[in-house]
mmCIF file of C-alpha atoms and ligand atoms in Angstrom:
data_model
loop_
_atom_site.group_PDB
_atom_site.id
_atom_site.type_symbol
_atom_site.label_atom_id
_atom_site.label_comp_id
_atom_site.label_asym_id
_atom_site.label_seq_id
_atom_site.Cartn_x
_atom_site.Cartn_y
_atom_site.Cartn_z
ATOM 1 C CA MET B 424 0.468 -0.051 0.001
ATOM 2 C CA ASN B 425 3.359 2.043 0.220
ATOM 3 C CA LYS B 426 5.042 1.652 -1.991
ATOM 4 C CA ARG B 427 6.815 3.839 -4.269
ATOM 5 C CA PRO B 428 7.076 2.889 -8.063
ATOM 6 C CA ASP B 429 9.942 0.865 -8.212
ATOM 7 C CA GLN B 430 13.063 2.368 -8.976
ATOM 8 C CA PRO B 431 16.029 -0.090 -7.653
ATOM 9 C CA ASN B 432 19.635 2.014 -7.132
ATOM 10 C CA ARG B 433 20.714 1.936 -10.229
ATOM 11 C CA PRO B 434 23.781 0.317 -10.746
ATOM 12 C CA LEU B 435 25.679 3.582 -12.716
ATOM 13 C CA SER B 436 28.335 1.468 -14.750
ATOM 14 C CA ALA B 437 31.275 3.922 -12.973
ATOM 15 C CA PRO B 438 32.309 3.886 -9.388
ATOM 16 C CA GLY B 439 31.574 7.949 -8.463
ATOM 17 C CA ARG B 440 34.745 10.261 -7.587
ATOM 18 C CA VAL B 441 35.950 10.783 -4.094
ATOM 19 C CA LYS B 442 36.657 14.437 -3.263
ATOM 20 C CA GLU B 443 38.759 16.641 -0.329
ATOM 21 C CA VAL B 444 36.692 19.658 0.301
ATOM 22 C CA THR B 445 37.898 22.590 3.006
ATOM 23 C CA SER B 446 37.243 25.244 1.679
ATOM 24 C CA THR B 447 32.927 27.097 2.089
ATOM 25 C CA ALA B 448 34.166 28.902 -1.768
ATOM 26 C CA ASN B 449 34.946 25.577 -3.891
ATOM 27 C CA PRO B 450 32.226 25.673 -6.883
ATOM 28 C CA ILE B 451 30.985 21.815 -5.519
ATOM 29 C CA VAL B 452 30.132 23.046 -2.338
ATOM 30 C CA LYS B 453 28.515 26.606 -3.547
ATOM 31 C CA ASP B 454 25.950 23.971 -5.844
ATOM 32 C CA ILE B 455 25.179 21.600 -3.092
ATOM 33 C CA ARG B 456 24.422 25.154 -0.646
ATOM 34 C CA ALA B 457 21.874 26.465 -4.071
ATOM 35 C CA LEU B 458 19.790 23.651 -3.534
ATOM 36 C CA VAL B 459 18.554 25.344 -0.016
ATOM 37 C CA GLN B 460 16.123 27.636 -2.197
ATOM 38 C CA LYS B 461 13.244 26.243 -4.218
ATOM 39 C CA LYS B 462 14.133 28.368 -7.064
ATOM 40 C CA HIS B 463 17.883 25.596 -7.297
ATOM 41 C CA ARG B 464 15.860 22.813 -6.451
ATOM 42 C CA ASP B 465 13.456 23.531 -9.763
ATOM 43 C CA GLU B 466 16.196 24.464 -12.136
ATOM 44 C CA THR B 467 18.045 20.711 -10.652
ATOM 45 C CA GLY B 468 14.723 18.606 -9.480
ATOM 46 C CA LEU B 469 17.770 17.684 -6.852
ATOM 47 C CA PHE B 470 17.226 17.867 -2.719
ATOM 48 C CA LEU B 471 18.832 17.768 0.196
ATOM 49 C CA ALA B 472 18.722 15.369 2.440
ATOM 50 C CA GLU B 473 20.935 15.659 6.212
ATOM 51 C CA GLY B 474 21.597 12.601 8.410
ATOM 52 C CA LEU B 475 22.981 8.673 8.253
ATOM 53 C CA LYS B 476 19.744 7.278 9.298
ATOM 54 C CA LEU B 477 18.022 10.090 6.370
ATOM 55 C CA VAL B 478 20.541 9.341 3.368
ATOM 56 C CA ILE B 479 20.053 5.064 5.219
ATOM 57 C CA ASP B 480 16.536 5.289 4.478
ATOM 58 C CA ALA B 481 16.385 7.213 1.439
ATOM 59 C CA LEU B 482 18.833 4.377 -0.271
ATOM 60 C CA ASP B 483 17.127 1.725 0.719
ATOM 61 C CA ALA B 484 14.228 3.204 -0.672
ATOM 62 C CA GLY B 485 15.661 3.512 -4.069
ATOM 63 C CA TRP B 486 15.931 6.641 -4.424
ATOM 64 C CA GLU B 487 18.463 7.868 -7.407
ATOM 65 C CA ILE B 488 21.465 10.245 -5.014
ATOM 66 C CA LYS B 489 23.830 12.094 -6.823
ATOM 67 C CA THR B 490 26.584 14.046 -3.948
ATOM 68 C CA LEU B 491 27.019 12.918 -0.677
ATOM 69 C CA VAL B 492 28.881 15.010 1.821
ATOM 70 C CA VAL B 493 30.091 13.096 4.872
ATOM 71 C CA ALA B 494 31.842 14.338 7.753
ATOM 72 C CA ARG B 495 36.006 13.948 6.796
ATOM 73 C CA ALA B 496 37.169 13.249 10.683
ATOM 74 C CA ALA B 497 33.864 10.849 11.160
ATOM 75 C CA LEU B 498 35.137 8.613 8.782
ATOM 76 C CA ASP B 499 35.984 6.068 11.543
ATOM 77 C CA ASN B 500 31.556 5.284 12.052
ATOM 78 C CA ALA B 501 31.982 2.015 10.312
ATOM 79 C CA LEU B 502 28.038 2.919 9.521
ATOM 80 C CA LEU B 503 28.778 6.358 7.697
ATOM 81 C CA GLU B 504 32.374 4.081 5.770
ATOM 82 C CA LYS B 505 29.268 1.898 5.274
ATOM 83 C CA THR B 506 27.277 3.990 3.689
ATOM 84 C CA ALA B 507 29.502 6.286 2.087
ATOM 85 C CA SER B 508 31.234 3.018 -0.457
ATOM 86 C CA ARG B 509 27.184 2.101 -1.181
ATOM 87 C CA THR B 510 27.551 5.177 -2.958
ATOM 88 C CA VAL B 511 30.335 5.830 -4.141
ATOM 89 C CA ALA B 512 29.704 1.804 -6.004
ATOM 90 C CA LEU B 513 25.739 3.407 -6.676
ATOM 91 C CA GLY B 514 27.666 6.208 -9.174
ATOM 92 C CA ALA B 515 27.278 9.007 -6.903
ATOM 93 C CA ASP B 516 29.945 11.064 -5.648
ATOM 94 C CA LEU B 517 32.194 11.724 -2.385
ATOM 95 C CA ILE B 518 32.943 14.874 -0.915
ATOM 96 C CA GLU B 519 34.816 14.022 2.010
ATOM 97 C CA ALA B 520 34.532 17.840 3.831
ATOM 98 C CA ASN B 521 35.544 19.806 7.139
ATOM 99 C CA ASN B 522 33.157 20.567 9.298
ATOM 100 C CA LYS B 523 33.025 24.279 8.125
ATOM 101 C CA VAL B 524 31.845 22.773 4.753
ATOM 102 C CA LEU B 525 28.944 20.851 6.236
ATOM 103 C CA GLU B 526 27.615 24.009 8.405
ATOM 104 C CA ALA B 527 27.802 26.288 5.159
ATOM 105 C CA ILE B 528 25.385 23.805 3.063
ATOM 106 C CA THR B 529 23.169 22.844 6.238
ATOM 107 C CA ARG B 530 23.449 26.413 7.549
ATOM 108 C CA ARG B 531 23.733 24.787 10.934
ATOM 109 C CA ASP B 532 25.879 24.575 13.646
ATOM 110 C CA ASN B 533 26.863 21.448 15.143
ATOM 111 C CA PRO B 534 26.370 19.564 11.573
ATOM 112 C CA GLN B 535 25.397 15.897 10.799
ATOM 113 C CA ASN B 536 27.765 13.702 9.052
ATOM 114 C CA ALA B 537 26.327 12.834 6.149
ATOM 115 C CA VAL B 538 24.475 14.919 3.853
ATOM 116 C CA GLY B 539 22.820 13.173 0.782
ATOM 117 C CA VAL B 540 22.264 15.195 -2.439
ATOM 118 C CA PHE B 541 18.736 12.567 -3.981
ATOM 119 C CA ARG B 542 16.391 13.419 -7.241
ATOM 120 C CA LYS B 543 13.566 14.568 -5.785
ATOM 121 C CA GLN B 544 10.869 11.997 -6.627
ATOM 122 C CA THR B 545 6.716 12.178 -7.219
ATOM 123 C CA VAL B 546 3.657 10.675 -8.366
ATOM 124 C CA PRO B 547 0.909 11.722 -10.910
ATOM 125 C CA ILE B 548 -2.341 12.161 -8.446
ATOM 126 C CA ALA B 549 -3.370 9.359 -11.279
ATOM 127 C CA GLU B 550 -1.374 6.782 -9.050
ATOM 128 C CA LEU B 551 -3.080 7.205 -5.867
ATOM 129 C CA ALA B 552 -6.642 6.146 -5.689
ATOM 130 C CA PRO B 553 -7.638 5.224 -2.839
ATOM 131 C CA ARG B 554 -9.291 1.802 -2.763
ATOM 132 C CA ARG B 555 -11.298 -0.425 0.376
ATOM 133 C CA ASP B 556 -9.399 0.559 3.664
ATOM 134 C CA GLU B 557 -7.355 2.886 2.516
ATOM 135 C CA VAL B 558 -7.207 6.416 2.504
ATOM 136 C CA LEU B 559 -5.170 9.846 0.925
ATOM 137 C CA VAL B 560 -4.642 12.877 1.715
ATOM 138 C CA VAL B 561 -5.512 16.798 0.901
ATOM 139 C CA LEU B 562 -3.262 18.821 1.883
ATOM 140 C CA ASP B 563 -5.710 23.015 0.141
ATOM 141 C CA ARG B 564 -2.277 25.223 -0.647
ATOM 142 C CA VAL B 565 -0.400 24.533 2.890
ATOM 143 C CA ARG B 566 1.915 27.026 3.870
ATOM 144 C CA ASP B 567 4.305 25.753 6.631
ATOM 145 C CA PRO B 568 6.719 23.540 5.596
ATOM 146 C CA GLY B 569 6.859 21.831 9.660
ATOM 147 C CA ASN B 570 3.355 21.431 9.011
ATOM 148 C CA LEU B 571 3.741 19.844 5.302
ATOM 149 C CA GLY B 572 6.245 17.820 7.391
ATOM 150 C CA THR B 573 5.085 16.490 9.786
ATOM 151 C CA VAL B 574 1.241 16.098 7.334
ATOM 152 C CA LEU B 575 3.873 13.342 5.712
ATOM 153 C CA ARG B 576 4.840 11.548 8.376
ATOM 154 C CA THR B 577 2.138 10.637 10.071
ATOM 155 C CA ALA B 578 0.879 9.857 6.809
ATOM 156 C CA ASP B 579 3.373 7.237 6.373
ATOM 157 C CA ALA B 580 3.542 6.361 10.167
ATOM 158 C CA VAL B 581 -0.976 4.872 8.967
ATOM 159 C CA GLY B 582 0.638 4.059 5.898
ATOM 160 C CA ALA B 583 -1.795 6.189 4.443
ATOM 161 C CA THR B 584 -1.341 5.582 -0.230
ATOM 162 C CA GLY B 585 0.314 8.804 -0.269
ATOM 163 C CA VAL B 586 -0.185 12.633 -0.517
ATOM 164 C CA VAL B 587 -1.525 15.617 -3.183
ATOM 165 C CA LEU B 588 -0.137 19.464 -2.440
ATOM 166 C CA VAL B 589 -3.156 21.848 -3.687
ATOM 167 C CA GLY B 590 -2.483 23.965 -6.011
ATOM 168 C CA ASP B 591 0.031 26.721 -4.490
ATOM 169 C CA THR B 592 1.343 24.982 -1.584
ATOM 170 C CA VAL B 593 5.125 25.341 0.291
ATOM 171 C CA ASP B 594 7.279 22.512 -0.752
ATOM 172 C CA PRO B 595 8.425 19.393 0.444
ATOM 173 C CA PHE B 596 12.188 18.936 -0.458
ATOM 174 C CA SER B 597 12.691 21.995 1.515
ATOM 175 C CA LEU B 598 15.637 21.363 4.136
ATOM 176 C CA GLU B 599 13.138 21.963 6.723
ATOM 177 C CA ALA B 600 9.787 20.149 5.502
ATOM 178 C CA VAL B 601 12.814 16.967 5.152
ATOM 179 C CA ARG B 602 13.819 17.366 8.603
ATOM 180 C CA ALA B 603 10.175 18.267 10.018
ATOM 181 C CA THR B 604 9.524 14.374 8.103
ATOM 182 C CA MET B 605 12.401 12.205 9.939
ATOM 183 C CA GLY B 606 12.407 10.339 6.750
ATOM 184 C CA SER B 607 9.026 9.529 5.915
ATOM 185 C CA ILE B 608 9.926 12.011 2.943
ATOM 186 C CA PHE B 609 11.525 9.049 1.096
ATOM 187 C CA SER B 610 7.767 6.534 1.987
ATOM 188 C CA VAL B 611 5.001 8.136 1.261
ATOM 189 C CA ARG B 612 3.896 9.331 -2.648
ATOM 190 C CA ILE B 613 3.433 13.193 -3.728
ATOM 191 C CA ALA B 614 1.402 14.358 -6.066
ATOM 192 C CA ARG B 615 0.968 17.952 -6.364
ATOM 193 C CA THR B 616 -1.869 19.621 -8.442
ATOM 194 C CA SER B 617 -3.590 23.030 -9.014
ATOM 195 C CA GLU B 618 -6.724 23.215 -7.949
ATOM 196 C CA ALA B 619 -9.049 22.811 -11.658
ATOM 197 C CA GLN B 620 -7.037 19.711 -11.798
ATOM 198 C CA PHE B 621 -7.641 18.171 -8.833
ATOM 199 C CA LEU B 622 -11.528 18.974 -9.418
ATOM 200 C CA GLU B 623 -11.570 16.974 -12.716
ATOM 201 C CA TRP B 624 -9.558 13.997 -10.906
ATOM 202 C CA ARG B 625 -11.836 14.053 -8.659
ATOM 203 C CA LYS B 626 -14.805 13.487 -10.909
ATOM 204 C CA GLY B 627 -13.401 9.846 -10.739
ATOM 205 C CA ALA B 628 -12.561 8.791 -8.243
ATOM 206 C CA GLN B 629 -14.299 6.338 -5.991
ATOM 207 C CA ALA B 630 -13.670 7.271 -2.282
ATOM 208 C CA PRO B 631 -16.135 9.386 -1.391
ATOM 209 C CA LEU B 632 -14.463 13.571 0.024
ATOM 210 C CA ILE B 633 -14.477 13.672 2.962
ATOM 211 C CA GLY B 634 -13.276 17.594 3.933
ATOM 212 C CA THR B 635 -12.955 19.039 6.957
ATOM 213 C CA HIS B 636 -14.287 22.428 8.318
ATOM 214 C CA MET B 637 -14.887 24.550 10.864
ATOM 215 C CA ALA B 638 -18.046 24.479 9.653
ATOM 216 C CA GLY B 639 -18.176 21.389 8.798
ATOM 217 C CA THR B 640 -22.154 19.825 10.888
ATOM 218 C CA VAL B 641 -21.105 15.958 10.540
ATOM 219 C CA ASP B 642 -19.738 14.770 13.523
ATOM 220 C CA TYR B 643 -15.768 13.370 12.333
ATOM 221 C CA ARG B 644 -16.430 9.906 14.389
ATOM 222 C CA GLU B 645 -19.503 8.804 12.363
ATOM 223 C CA PRO B 646 -18.066 8.673 8.448
ATOM 224 C CA ASP B 647 -17.744 5.747 7.138
ATOM 225 C CA TYR B 648 -13.909 5.047 6.194
ATOM 226 C CA GLY B 649 -13.331 1.811 5.252
ATOM 227 C CA SER B 650 -15.553 0.945 2.418
ATOM 228 C CA LYS B 651 -15.088 2.762 -1.041
ATOM 229 C CA GLY B 652 -11.850 4.520 1.325
ATOM 230 C CA THR B 653 -11.760 7.786 1.799
ATOM 231 C CA VAL B 654 -10.076 10.374 -0.374
ATOM 232 C CA LEU B 655 -9.422 13.082 3.066
ATOM 233 C CA VAL B 656 -9.126 16.421 2.003
ATOM 234 C CA MET B 657 -7.194 19.621 4.361
ATOM 235 C CA GLY B 658 -8.203 23.084 4.517
ATOM 236 C CA ASN B 659 -5.346 26.053 4.446
ATOM 237 C CA GLU B 660 -3.800 26.964 7.404
ATOM 238 C CA GLN B 661 -5.371 29.965 7.394
ATOM 239 C CA ALA B 662 -8.342 30.582 5.853
ATOM 240 C CA GLY B 663 -9.681 26.307 5.632
ATOM 241 C CA LEU B 664 -10.748 25.444 2.531
ATOM 242 C CA THR B 665 -10.741 27.303 -0.684
ATOM 243 C CA ASP B 666 -15.136 27.085 -1.055
ATOM 244 C CA ALA B 667 -14.693 25.266 -5.168
ATOM 245 C CA LEU B 668 -12.437 22.036 -2.216
ATOM 246 C CA ALA B 669 -15.151 22.916 -0.010
ATOM 247 C CA GLU B 670 -17.700 22.363 -2.349
ATOM 248 C CA ALA B 671 -16.885 19.192 -4.004
ATOM 249 C CA CYS B 672 -16.747 16.817 -1.334
ATOM 250 C CA ASP B 673 -19.329 14.437 -0.638
ATOM 251 C CA THR B 674 -19.601 14.865 3.937
ATOM 252 C CA LEU B 675 -17.603 18.025 5.890
ATOM 253 C CA VAL B 676 -16.719 17.390 9.064
ATOM 254 C CA ARG B 677 -16.329 18.631 12.105
ATOM 255 C CA ILE B 678 -13.484 17.448 15.622
ATOM 256 C CA PRO B 679 -15.937 18.795 17.788
ATOM 257 C CA GLN B 680 -13.558 21.133 20.709
ATOM 258 C CA ALA B 681 -14.160 22.270 23.551
ATOM 259 C CA GLY B 682 -11.788 25.595 25.627
ATOM 260 C CA ARG B 683 -10.857 28.578 23.862
ATOM 261 C CA ALA B 684 -9.644 28.074 21.018
ATOM 262 C CA ASP B 685 -10.350 28.216 17.173
ATOM 263 C CA SER B 686 -9.781 25.366 15.721
ATOM 264 C CA LEU B 687 -6.797 22.778 15.772
ATOM 265 C CA ASN B 688 -3.909 22.829 14.155
ATOM 266 C CA LEU B 689 -3.066 21.568 10.577
ATOM 267 C CA ALA B 690 -0.925 18.443 11.398
ATOM 268 C CA VAL B 691 -2.816 17.726 14.075
ATOM 269 C CA ALA B 692 -5.993 18.408 13.056
ATOM 270 C CA THR B 693 -4.977 15.643 10.466
ATOM 271 C CA GLY B 694 -3.458 13.513 12.961
ATOM 272 C CA VAL B 695 -6.648 13.296 14.354
ATOM 273 C CA MET B 696 -8.425 12.368 11.323
ATOM 274 C CA LEU B 697 -5.722 10.049 9.942
ATOM 275 C CA PHE B 698 -5.585 7.753 13.461
ATOM 276 C CA GLU B 699 -9.476 7.493 13.462
ATOM 277 C CA ALA B 700 -10.242 6.967 9.289
ATOM 278 C CA ARG B 701 -7.618 4.344 10.036
ATOM 279 C CA ARG B 702 -8.606 3.165 13.366
ATOM 280 C CA GLY B 703 -10.543 -0.406 11.837
ATOM 281 C CA THR B 704 -7.268 -1.178 9.718
ATOM 282 C CA LEU B 705 -3.797 -0.029 11.996
ATOM 283 C CA THR B 706 -3.581 -3.259 15.825
ATOM 284 C CA LEU B 707 -0.910 -3.183 17.830
HETATM 285 N N1 SAM N 967 -9.488 30.400 10.212
HETATM 286 C C1 SAM N 967 -9.303 28.292 9.768
HETATM 287 C C2 SAM N 967 -10.360 28.752 9.163
HETATM 288 O O1 SAM N 967 -11.467 29.293 10.063
HETATM 289 O O2 SAM N 967 -10.575 27.038 8.571
HETATM 290 C C3 SAM N 967 -9.002 28.079 10.423
HETATM 291 C C4 SAM N 967 -7.827 26.464 10.246
HETATM 292 S S1 SAM N 967 -7.030 25.276 10.507
HETATM 293 C C5 SAM N 967 -6.314 26.201 11.736
HETATM 294 C C6 SAM N 967 -6.569 24.701 9.636
HETATM 295 C C7 SAM N 967 -7.184 22.679 9.006
HETATM 296 O O3 SAM N 967 -7.151 21.703 10.089
HETATM 297 C C8 SAM N 967 -8.416 23.117 8.239
HETATM 298 O O4 SAM N 967 -9.538 23.538 7.747
HETATM 299 C C9 SAM N 967 -8.969 22.140 8.655
HETATM 300 O O5 SAM N 967 -8.878 21.334 7.384
HETATM 301 C C10 SAM N 967 -8.885 21.613 9.841
HETATM 302 N N2 SAM N 967 -8.993 21.544 11.545
HETATM 303 C C11 SAM N 967 -8.245 22.350 12.750
HETATM 304 N N3 SAM N 967 -9.613 22.126 14.267
HETATM 305 C C12 SAM N 967 -10.713 21.653 12.981
HETATM 306 C C13 SAM N 967 -11.635 20.792 13.289
HETATM 307 N N4 SAM N 967 -11.679 21.337 14.976
HETATM 308 N N5 SAM N 967 -12.821 21.081 12.864
HETATM 309 C C14 SAM N 967 -11.861 20.212 11.625
HETATM 310 N N6 SAM N 967 -11.049 20.543 11.221
HETATM 311 C C15 SAM N 967 -10.152 20.846 11.958
HETATM 312 CO CO1 CO N 968 20.985 30.702 -8.136
#
């Protein structure tokens, strides 16, 4: 249910190159640093994943690595060393860097020992239609990278079919969003669509669209989420759902609240909804 299309790490014919880099002025470092900006991720189709755990998650899930930057001082770590050899065998370049270079790339003090440069991957929405007992998450114009990363992590945790980003959303491949996914970016299928494309896709969808709305009149525990699967539609942090999306939903549900908060945080509301939708399927 949660698998990406097969994309084994491509065994390129030639092993990658190994370089030692000590200057932040090195052009390779400049190119990698530039991936912090969306413009450069869009131009190159690449993004950054920080930390050895994330890099290993990505390689295990078959994501294509272009370059691995490792802390030269940490190469006595057996797992790091093994991952470095694995990367070179896959044909990607290995950069052995000092701390200054790693700090410059990640714009962080105490940077991680490894930063991977990977090729972005998304899927067409047509591949994500949920079936019985499945749930697909749809986010309308999500603004906050931390929220997006947290939703991706939660979608992974419940075994969601995928996450669809509708309209003008933040980039799931930003450093901040990737950090917040804790590695789930590599196991959740992501599609991007315009609102018009989404509404077109919706016409052929077999599963009901269940939207969450502050004006919803149905308790979120009422719908049948399982028998035809569910398309769960979540609204923008400030504005909620657009009218067009709200009207496209079969049901608008609300999570009852006590206290004085106007609403729940988007990622928290998505978590509550996902565990309700998957209640019958998840067991210890
Ligand atoms: N001011 C916005 C409004 O009135 O719609 C609040 C948006 S809320 C911060 C962001 C999203 O989280 C909402 O669009 C909805 O999808 C979901 N959400 C938050 N609290 C909810 C609740 N109590 N019931 C249903 N959905 C909720
Ligand atoms: Co530039």
